[in-house]
PDB file of N, CA and C in Angstrom:
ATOM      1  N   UNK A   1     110.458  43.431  61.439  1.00  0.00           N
ATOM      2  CA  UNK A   1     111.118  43.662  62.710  1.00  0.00           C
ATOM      3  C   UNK A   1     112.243  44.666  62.489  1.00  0.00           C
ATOM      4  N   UNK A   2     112.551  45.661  63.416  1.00  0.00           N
ATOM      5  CA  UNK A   2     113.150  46.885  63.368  1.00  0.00           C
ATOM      6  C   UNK A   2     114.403  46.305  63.779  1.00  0.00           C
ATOM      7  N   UNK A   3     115.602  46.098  63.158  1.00  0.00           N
ATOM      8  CA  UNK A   3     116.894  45.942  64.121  1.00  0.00           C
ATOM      9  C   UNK A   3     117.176  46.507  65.158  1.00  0.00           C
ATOM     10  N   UNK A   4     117.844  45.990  66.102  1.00  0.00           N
ATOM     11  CA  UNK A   4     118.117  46.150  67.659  1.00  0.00           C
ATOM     12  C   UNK A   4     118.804  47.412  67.116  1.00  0.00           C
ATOM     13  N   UNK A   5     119.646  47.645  66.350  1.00  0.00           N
ATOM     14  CA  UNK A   5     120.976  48.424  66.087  1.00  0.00           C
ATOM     15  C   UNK A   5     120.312  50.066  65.946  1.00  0.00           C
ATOM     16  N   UNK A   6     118.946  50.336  65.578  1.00  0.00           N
ATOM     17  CA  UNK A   6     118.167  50.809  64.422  1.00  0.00           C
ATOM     18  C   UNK A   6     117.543  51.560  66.024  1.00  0.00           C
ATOM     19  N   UNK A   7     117.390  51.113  66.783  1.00  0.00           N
ATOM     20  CA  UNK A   7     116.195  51.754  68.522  1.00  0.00           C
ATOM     21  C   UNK A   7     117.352  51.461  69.315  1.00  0.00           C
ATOM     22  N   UNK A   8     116.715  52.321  70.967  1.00  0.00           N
ATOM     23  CA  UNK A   8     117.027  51.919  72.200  1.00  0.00           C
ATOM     24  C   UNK A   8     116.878  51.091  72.495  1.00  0.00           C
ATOM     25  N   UNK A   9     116.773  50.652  74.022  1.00  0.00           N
ATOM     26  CA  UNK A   9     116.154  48.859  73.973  1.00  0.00           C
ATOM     27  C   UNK A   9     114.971  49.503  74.613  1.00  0.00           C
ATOM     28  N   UNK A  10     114.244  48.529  74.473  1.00  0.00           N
ATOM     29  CA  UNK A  10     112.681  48.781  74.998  1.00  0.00           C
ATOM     30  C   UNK A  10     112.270  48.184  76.365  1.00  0.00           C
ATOM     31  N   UNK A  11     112.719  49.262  77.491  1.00  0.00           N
ATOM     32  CA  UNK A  11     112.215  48.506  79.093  1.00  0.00           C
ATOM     33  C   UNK A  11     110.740  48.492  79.442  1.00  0.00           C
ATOM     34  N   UNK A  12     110.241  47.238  79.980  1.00  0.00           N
ATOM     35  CA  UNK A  12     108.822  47.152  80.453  1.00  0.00           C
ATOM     36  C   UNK A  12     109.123  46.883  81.938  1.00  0.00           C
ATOM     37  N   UNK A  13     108.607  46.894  82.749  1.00  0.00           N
ATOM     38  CA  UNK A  13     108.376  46.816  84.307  1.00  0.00           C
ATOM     39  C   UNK A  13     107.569  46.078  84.591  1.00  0.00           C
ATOM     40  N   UNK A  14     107.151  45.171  85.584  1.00  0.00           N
ATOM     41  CA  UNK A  14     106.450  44.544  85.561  1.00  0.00           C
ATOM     42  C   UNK A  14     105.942  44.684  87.602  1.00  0.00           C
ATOM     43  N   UNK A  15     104.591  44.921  87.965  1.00  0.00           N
ATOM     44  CA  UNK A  15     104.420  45.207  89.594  1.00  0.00           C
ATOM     45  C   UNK A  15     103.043  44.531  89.716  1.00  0.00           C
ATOM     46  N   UNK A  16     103.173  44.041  90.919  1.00  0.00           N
ATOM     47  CA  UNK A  16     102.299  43.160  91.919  1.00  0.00           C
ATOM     48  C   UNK A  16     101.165  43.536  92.329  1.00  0.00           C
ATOM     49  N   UNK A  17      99.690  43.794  91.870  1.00  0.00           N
ATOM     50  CA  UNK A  17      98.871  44.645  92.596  1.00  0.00           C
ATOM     51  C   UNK A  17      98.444  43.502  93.315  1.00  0.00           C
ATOM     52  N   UNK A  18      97.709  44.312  94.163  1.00  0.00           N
ATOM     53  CA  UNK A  18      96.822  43.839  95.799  1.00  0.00           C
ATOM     54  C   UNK A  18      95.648  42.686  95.445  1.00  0.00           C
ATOM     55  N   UNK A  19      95.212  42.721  94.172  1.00  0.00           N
ATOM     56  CA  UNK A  19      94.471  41.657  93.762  1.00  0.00           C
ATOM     57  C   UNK A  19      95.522  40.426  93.728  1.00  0.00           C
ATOM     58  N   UNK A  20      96.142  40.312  92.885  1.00  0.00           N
ATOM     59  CA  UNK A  20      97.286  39.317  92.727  1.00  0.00           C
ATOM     60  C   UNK A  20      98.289  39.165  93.526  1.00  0.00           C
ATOM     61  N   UNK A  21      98.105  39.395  95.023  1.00  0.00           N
ATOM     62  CA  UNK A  21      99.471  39.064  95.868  1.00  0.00           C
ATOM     63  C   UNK A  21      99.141  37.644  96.378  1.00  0.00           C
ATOM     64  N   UNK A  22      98.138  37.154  96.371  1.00  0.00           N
ATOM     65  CA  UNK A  22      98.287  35.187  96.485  1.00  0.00           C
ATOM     66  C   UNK A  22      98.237  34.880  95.630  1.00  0.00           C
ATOM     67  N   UNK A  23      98.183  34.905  93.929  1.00  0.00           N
ATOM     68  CA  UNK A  23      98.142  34.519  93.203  1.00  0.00           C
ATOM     69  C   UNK A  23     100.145  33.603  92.994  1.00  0.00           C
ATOM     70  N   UNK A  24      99.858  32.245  92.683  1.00  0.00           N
ATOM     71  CA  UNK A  24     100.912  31.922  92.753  1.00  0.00           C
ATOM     72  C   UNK A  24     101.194  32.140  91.148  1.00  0.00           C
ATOM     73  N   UNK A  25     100.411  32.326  90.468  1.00  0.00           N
ATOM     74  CA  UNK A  25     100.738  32.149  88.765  1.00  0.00           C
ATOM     75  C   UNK A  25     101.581  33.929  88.454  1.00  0.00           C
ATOM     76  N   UNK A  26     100.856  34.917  89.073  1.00  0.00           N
ATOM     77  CA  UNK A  26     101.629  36.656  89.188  1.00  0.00           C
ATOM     78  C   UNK A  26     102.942  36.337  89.709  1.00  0.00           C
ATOM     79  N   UNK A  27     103.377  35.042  90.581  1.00  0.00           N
ATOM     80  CA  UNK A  27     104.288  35.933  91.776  1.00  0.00           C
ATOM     81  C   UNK A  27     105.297  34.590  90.759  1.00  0.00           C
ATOM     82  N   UNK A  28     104.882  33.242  89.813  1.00  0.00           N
ATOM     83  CA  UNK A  28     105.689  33.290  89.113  1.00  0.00           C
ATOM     84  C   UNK A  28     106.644  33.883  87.996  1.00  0.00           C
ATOM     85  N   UNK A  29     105.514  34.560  87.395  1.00  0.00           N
ATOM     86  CA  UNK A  29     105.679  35.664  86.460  1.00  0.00           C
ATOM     87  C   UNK A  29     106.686  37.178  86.574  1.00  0.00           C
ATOM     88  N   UNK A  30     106.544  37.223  88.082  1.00  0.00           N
ATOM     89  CA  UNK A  30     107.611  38.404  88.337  1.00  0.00           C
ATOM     90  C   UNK A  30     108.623  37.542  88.597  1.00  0.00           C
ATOM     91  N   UNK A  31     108.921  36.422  89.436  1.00  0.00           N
ATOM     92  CA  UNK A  31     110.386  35.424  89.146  1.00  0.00           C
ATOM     93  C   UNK A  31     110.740  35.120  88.188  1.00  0.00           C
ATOM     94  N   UNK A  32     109.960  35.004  86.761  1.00  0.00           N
ATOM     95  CA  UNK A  32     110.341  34.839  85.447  1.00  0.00           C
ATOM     96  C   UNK A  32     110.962  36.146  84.877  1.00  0.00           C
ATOM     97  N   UNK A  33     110.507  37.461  85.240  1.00  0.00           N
ATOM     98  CA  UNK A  33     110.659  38.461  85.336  1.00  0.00           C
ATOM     99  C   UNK A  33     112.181  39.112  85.474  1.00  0.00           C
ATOM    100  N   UNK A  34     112.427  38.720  86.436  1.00  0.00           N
ATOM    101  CA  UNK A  34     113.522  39.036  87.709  1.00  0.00           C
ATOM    102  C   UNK A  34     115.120  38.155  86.818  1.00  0.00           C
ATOM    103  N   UNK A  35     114.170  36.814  86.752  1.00  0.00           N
ATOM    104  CA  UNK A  35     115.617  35.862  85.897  1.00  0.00           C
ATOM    105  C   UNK A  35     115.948  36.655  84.681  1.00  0.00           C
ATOM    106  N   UNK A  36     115.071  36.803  83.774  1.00  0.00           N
ATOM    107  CA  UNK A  36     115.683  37.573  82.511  1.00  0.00           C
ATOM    108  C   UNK A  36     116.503  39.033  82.556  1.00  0.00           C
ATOM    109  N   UNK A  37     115.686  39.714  83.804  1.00  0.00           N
ATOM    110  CA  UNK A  37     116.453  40.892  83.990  1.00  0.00           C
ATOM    111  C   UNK A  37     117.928  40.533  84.524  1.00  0.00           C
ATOM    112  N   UNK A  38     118.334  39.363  85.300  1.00  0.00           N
ATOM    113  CA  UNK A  38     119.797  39.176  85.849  1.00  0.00           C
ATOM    114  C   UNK A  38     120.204  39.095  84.550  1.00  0.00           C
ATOM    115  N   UNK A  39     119.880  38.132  83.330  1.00  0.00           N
ATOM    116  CA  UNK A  39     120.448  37.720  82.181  1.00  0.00           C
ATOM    117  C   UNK A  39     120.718  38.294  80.778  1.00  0.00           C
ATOM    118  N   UNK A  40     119.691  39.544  81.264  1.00  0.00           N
ATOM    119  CA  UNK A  40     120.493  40.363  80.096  1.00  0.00           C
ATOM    120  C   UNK A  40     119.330  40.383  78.861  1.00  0.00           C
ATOM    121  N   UNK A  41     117.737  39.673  79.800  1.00  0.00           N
ATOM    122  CA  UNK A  41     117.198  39.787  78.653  1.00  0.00           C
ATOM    123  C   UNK A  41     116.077  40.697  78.486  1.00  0.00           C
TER     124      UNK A  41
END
């Protein structure tokens, strides 16, 4: 594992396609999403 100190940080994005907009398991996954991004993670 590369130290944090050593890279940038590494952003991923995460988006909703049209297949998965009733999917309740996607639309947890972007709320899991969403919490880490408030937290810094």
């Amino acid at each position: 594992i590369v130290p944090e100190a050593l890279h940038a940080p590494i952003r991923q994005d995460a988006v909703l396609l049209e297949p998965g907009r009733d999917s309740a398991a996607a639309r947890a996954f972007l709320d899991f999403r969403q919490v880490r991004r408030r937290h810094g993670r």
